[in-house]
Coordinates of C-alpha atoms in Angstrom, one line a residue:
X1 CA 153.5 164.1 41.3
X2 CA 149.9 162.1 41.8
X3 CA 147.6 164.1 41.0
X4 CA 144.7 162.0 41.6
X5 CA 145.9 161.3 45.7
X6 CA 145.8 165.1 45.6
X7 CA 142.2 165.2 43.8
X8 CA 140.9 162.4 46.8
X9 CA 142.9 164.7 49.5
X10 CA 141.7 167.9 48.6
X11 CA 138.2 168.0 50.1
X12 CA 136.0 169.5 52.3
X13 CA 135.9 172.6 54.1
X14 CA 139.1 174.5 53.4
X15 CA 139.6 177.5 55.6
X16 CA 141.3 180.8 53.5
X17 CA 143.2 182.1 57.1
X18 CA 143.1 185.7 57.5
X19 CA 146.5 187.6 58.3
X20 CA 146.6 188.8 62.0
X21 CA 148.6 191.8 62.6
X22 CA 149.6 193.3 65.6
X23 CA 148.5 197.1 66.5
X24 CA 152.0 198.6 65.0
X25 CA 150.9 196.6 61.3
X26 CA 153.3 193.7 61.6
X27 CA 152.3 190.3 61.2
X28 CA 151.2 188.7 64.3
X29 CA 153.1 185.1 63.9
X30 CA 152.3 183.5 67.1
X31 CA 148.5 184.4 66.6
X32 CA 148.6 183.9 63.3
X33 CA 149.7 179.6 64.1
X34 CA 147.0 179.5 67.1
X35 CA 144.5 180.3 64.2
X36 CA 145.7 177.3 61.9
X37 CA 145.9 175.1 65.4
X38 CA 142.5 176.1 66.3
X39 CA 141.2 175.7 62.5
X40 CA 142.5 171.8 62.5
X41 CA 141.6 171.0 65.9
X42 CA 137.9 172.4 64.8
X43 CA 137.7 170.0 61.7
X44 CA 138.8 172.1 58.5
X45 CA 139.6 169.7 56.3
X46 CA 142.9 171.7 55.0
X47 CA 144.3 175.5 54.9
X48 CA 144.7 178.2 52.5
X49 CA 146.3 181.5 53.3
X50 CA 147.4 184.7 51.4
X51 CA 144.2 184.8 49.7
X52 CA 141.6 187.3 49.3
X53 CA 140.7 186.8 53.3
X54 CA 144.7 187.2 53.9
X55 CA 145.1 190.5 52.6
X56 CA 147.8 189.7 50.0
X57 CA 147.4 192.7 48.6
X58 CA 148.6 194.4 51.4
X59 CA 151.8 191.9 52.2
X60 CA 155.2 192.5 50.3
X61 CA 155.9 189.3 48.3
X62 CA 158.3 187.8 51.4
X63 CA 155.9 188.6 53.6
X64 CA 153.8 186.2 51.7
X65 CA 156.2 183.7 52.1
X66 CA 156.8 183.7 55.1
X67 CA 153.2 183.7 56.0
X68 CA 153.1 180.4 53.5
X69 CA 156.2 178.8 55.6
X70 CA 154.3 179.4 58.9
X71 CA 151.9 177.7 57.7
X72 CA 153.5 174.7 56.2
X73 CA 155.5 174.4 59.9
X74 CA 152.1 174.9 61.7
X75 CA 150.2 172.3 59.5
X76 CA 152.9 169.8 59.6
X77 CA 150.9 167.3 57.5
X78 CA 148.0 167.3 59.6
X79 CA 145.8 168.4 56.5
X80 CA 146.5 169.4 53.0
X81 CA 147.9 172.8 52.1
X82 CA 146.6 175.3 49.3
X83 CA 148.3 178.7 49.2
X84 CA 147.5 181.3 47.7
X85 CA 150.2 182.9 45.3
X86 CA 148.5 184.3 42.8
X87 CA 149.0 188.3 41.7
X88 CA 148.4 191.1 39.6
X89 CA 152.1 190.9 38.5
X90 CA 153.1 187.6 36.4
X91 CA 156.2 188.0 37.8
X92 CA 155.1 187.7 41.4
X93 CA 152.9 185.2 40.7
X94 CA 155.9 182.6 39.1
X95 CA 158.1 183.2 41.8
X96 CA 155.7 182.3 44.9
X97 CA 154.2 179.7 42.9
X98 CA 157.6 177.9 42.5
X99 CA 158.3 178.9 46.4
X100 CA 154.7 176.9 47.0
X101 CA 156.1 174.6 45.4
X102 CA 159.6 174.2 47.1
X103 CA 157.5 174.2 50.8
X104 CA 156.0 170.8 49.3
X105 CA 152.6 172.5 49.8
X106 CA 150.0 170.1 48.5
X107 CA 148.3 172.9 45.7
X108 CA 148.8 176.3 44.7
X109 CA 145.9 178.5 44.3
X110 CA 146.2 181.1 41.1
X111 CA 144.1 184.1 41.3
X112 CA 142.8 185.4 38.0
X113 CA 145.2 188.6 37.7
X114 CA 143.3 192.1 39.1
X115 CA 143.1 195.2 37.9
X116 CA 144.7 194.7 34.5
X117 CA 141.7 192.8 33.0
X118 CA 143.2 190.2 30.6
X119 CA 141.5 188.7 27.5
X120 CA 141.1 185.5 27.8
X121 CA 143.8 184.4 25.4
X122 CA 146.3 186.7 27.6
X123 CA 144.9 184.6 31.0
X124 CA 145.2 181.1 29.2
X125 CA 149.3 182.4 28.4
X126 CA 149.2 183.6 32.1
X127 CA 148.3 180.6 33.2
X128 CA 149.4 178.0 31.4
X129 CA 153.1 179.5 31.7
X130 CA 152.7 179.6 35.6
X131 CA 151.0 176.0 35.2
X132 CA 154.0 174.9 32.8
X133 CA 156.8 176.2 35.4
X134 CA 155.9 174.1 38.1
X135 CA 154.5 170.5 38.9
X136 CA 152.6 171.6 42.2
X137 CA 148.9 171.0 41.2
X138 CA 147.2 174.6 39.9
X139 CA 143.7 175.4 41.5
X140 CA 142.4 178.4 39.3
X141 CA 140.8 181.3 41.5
X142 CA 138.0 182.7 39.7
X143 CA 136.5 185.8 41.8
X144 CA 135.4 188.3 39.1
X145 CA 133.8 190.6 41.4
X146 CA 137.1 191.7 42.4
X147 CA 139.3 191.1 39.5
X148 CA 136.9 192.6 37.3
X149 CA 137.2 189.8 34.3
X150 CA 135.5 186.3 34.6
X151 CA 137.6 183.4 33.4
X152 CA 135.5 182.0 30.4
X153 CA 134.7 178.2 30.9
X154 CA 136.3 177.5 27.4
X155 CA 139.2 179.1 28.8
X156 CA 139.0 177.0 31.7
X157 CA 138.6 174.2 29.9
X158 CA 141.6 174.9 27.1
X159 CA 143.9 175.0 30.4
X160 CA 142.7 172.0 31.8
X161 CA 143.5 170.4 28.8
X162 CA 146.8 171.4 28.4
X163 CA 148.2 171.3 31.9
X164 CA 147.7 167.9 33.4
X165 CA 148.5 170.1 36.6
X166 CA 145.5 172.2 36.9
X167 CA 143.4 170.4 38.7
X168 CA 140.4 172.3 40.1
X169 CA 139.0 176.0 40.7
X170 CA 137.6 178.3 43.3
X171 CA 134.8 179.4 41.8
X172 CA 133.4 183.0 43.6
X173 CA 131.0 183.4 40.8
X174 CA 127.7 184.2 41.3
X175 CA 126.9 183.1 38.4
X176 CA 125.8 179.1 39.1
X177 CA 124.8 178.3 35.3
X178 CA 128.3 179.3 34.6
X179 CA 129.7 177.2 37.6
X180 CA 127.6 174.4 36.3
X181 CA 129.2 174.3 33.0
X182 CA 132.4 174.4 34.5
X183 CA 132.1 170.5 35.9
X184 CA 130.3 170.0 32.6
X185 CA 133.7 170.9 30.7
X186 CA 136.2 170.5 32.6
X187 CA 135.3 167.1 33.6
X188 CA 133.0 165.6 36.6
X189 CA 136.6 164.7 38.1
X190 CA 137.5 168.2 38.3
X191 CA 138.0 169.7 41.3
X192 CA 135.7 172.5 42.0
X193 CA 135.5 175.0 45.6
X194 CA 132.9 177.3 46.4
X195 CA 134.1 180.8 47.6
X196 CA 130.3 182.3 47.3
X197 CA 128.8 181.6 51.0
X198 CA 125.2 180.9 50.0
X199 CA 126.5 178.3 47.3
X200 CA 128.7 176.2 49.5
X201 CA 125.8 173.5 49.6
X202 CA 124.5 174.1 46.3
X203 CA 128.3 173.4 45.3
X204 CA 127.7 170.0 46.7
X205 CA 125.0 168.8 44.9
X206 CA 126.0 169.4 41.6
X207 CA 129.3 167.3 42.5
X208 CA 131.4 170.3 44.2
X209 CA 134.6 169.2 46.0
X210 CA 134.0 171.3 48.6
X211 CA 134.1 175.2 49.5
X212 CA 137.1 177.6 50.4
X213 CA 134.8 180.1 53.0
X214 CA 135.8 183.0 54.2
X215 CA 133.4 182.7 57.2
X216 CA 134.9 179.3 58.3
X217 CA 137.6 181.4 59.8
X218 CA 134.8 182.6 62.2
X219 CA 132.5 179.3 62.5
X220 CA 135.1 176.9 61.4
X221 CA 133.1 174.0 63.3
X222 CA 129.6 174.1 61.6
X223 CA 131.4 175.4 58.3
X224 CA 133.0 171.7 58.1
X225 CA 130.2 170.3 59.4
X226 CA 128.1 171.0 56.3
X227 CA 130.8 169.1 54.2
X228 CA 130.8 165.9 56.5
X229 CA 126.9 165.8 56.6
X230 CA 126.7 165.9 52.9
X231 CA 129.9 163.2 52.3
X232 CA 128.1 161.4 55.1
X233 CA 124.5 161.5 53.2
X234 CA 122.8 163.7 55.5
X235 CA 121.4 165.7 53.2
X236 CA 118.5 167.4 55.4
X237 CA 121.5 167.9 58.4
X238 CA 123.4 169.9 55.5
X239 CA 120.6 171.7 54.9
X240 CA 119.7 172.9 57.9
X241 CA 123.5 173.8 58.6
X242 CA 123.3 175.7 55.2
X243 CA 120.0 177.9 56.7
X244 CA 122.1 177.8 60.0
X245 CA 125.0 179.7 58.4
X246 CA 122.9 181.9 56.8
X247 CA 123.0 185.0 59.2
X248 CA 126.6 184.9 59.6
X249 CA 127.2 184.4 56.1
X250 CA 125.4 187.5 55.5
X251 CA 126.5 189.9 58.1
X252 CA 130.4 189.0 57.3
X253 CA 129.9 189.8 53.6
X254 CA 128.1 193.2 54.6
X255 CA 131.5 195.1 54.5
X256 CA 134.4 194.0 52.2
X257 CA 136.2 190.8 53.3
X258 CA 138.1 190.4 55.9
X259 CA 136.7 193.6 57.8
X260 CA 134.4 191.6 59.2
X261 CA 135.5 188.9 59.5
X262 CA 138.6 190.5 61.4
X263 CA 136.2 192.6 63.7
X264 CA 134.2 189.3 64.8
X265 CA 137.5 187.5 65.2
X266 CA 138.7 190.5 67.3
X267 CA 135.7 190.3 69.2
X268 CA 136.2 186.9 69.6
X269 CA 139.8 187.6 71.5
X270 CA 141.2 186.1 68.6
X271 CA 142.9 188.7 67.1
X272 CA 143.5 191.9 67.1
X273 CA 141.4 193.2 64.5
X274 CA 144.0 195.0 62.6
X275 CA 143.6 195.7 58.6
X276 CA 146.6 197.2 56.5
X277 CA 145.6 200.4 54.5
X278 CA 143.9 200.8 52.2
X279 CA 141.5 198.5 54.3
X280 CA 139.5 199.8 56.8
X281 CA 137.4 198.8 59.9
X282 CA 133.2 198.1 59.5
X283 CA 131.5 200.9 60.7
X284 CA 130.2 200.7 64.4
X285 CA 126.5 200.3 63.5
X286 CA 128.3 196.8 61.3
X287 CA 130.4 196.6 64.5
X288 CA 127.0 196.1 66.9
X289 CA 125.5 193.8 63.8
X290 CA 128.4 191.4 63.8
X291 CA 128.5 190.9 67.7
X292 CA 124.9 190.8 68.1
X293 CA 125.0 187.9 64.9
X294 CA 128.0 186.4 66.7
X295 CA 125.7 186.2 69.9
X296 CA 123.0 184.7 68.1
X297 CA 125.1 182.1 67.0
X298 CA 126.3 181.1 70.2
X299 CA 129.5 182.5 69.1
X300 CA 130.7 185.0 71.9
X301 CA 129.1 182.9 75.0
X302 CA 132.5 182.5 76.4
X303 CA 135.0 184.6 74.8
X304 CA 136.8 187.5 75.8
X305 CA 137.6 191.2 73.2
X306 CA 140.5 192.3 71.6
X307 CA 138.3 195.0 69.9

């Protein structure tokens, strides 16, 4: 596989899709392929789904799948594909990386395992094994605020050396020195995805590939529009979209993702805003923050409710 046509694909503003469900729990298919539809006709510059936005956590492993082949079928080449197939279980995690793989889906995005916290020498065997199993290019996703253990950057950069198929991360670290050090290591060609908000632009300017934001599934317009102004040299138009996006970014990050998300999507007449337990709906006093955001924005001028 060439990895480099997937390194110059693999830009932009790539939209994690949240998993609709209808009001009995199941998955909501024919909603779920107006989102991708309405995500590509609104200028994401490629999809992700069954990451932390999908609920994957809540989805039996061929429920994942078939949320993955949706996709793929939906897409149909229109723009690149990045799955998420990552897991707490190694097991899981080989078997829908190679099932990524066999959809021809341009990337696989590899979640640092949760819950079990790792050493690092235990998530460079994790990952290299995954990495060694499959040619489908590897993104690493990094989120230590909810796997609870941070992927060193020598770690990082051990894998990168050693499988010529990783070739980027999703970086949802707060932490920007450490984000910095990852391009600094890994290599300027690396690719390298917000999935903090706020850092989206700031990802940009240190040579960032782009950004993988959960609030692009609610504002997928402007959120690609920050990409294009920067790739275009607009740096003071990026800006101002950054500061744009600032409310929304803040008010869909009040609650854990996608609860928000979901409930402005719902409000939206998107979706219906259903979440699988555990999860639960935003309070109502969130609920009358996120539609009077929403309004602000311009957001609800013309749609309809399905909350």
């Amino acid at each position: 596989m060439a990895y480099e046509d997937v390194k110059q694909r693999l830009r932009g503003s790539i939209c994690p899709v949240i998993t609709p469900f209808t009001e009995q729990g199941e998955i909501d298919e024919e909603t779920f392929k107006q989102l991708v539809n309405w995500q590509i006709e609104s200028g994401s510059h490629g999809i992700s789904v069954t990451g932390t936005s999908g609920e994957p956590s809540s989805l039996t492993v061929e429920e994942r799948k078939r949320v993955m082949k949706l996709a793929m079928e939906t897409i149909d080449g229109r723009v690149p594909f990045a799955p998420g197939t990552g897991s707490t279980n190694h097991k899981e995690t080989m078997e829908l990386t190679k099932y990524a793989e066999e959809l021809s889906a341009d990337a696989a995005m590899v979640i640092v395992p949760y819950y079990n916290k790792p050493n690092q020498q235990a998530l460079y065997n994790h990952f290299k094994t995954v990495a060694n199993a499959v040619k489908i290019p590897i993104i690493i996703y990094n989120i230590p605020g909810r796997t609870a253990v941070n992927m060193e950057v020598s770690t990082m950069k051990r894998l990168v050396e050693d499988c010529p198929n990783i070739i980027g991360a999703k970086e949802s670290n707060k932490d920007f020195e450490h984000v910095n050090r990852v391009l600094l290591h890994c290599g300027r060609d690396f690719l390298l995805f917000s999935g903090i908000e706020l850092l989206c632009y700031p990802m940009l300017a240190i040579g960032g590939a782009g950004f993988i934001s959960a609030t692009a599934n609610v504002e997928p317009k402007k959120v690609a529009a920050l990409y294009n102004a920067w790739a275009d040299g607009d740096v003071k138009r990026a800006q101002d979209l950054h500061y744009e996006l600032m409310p929304l970014n803040d008010v869909l990050f009040k609650d854990t993702n996608p609860a928000p998300a979901k409930a402005a999507l719902g409000m939206m007449g998107k979706i219906y805003p259903k979440l699988r337990m555990p999860m639960g709906p935003p309070s109502e006093a969130l609920k009358a923050e996120i539609r009077e955001t929403l309004a602000h924005c311009g957001i609800l001028a013309s749609a309809g409710s399905k909350s």
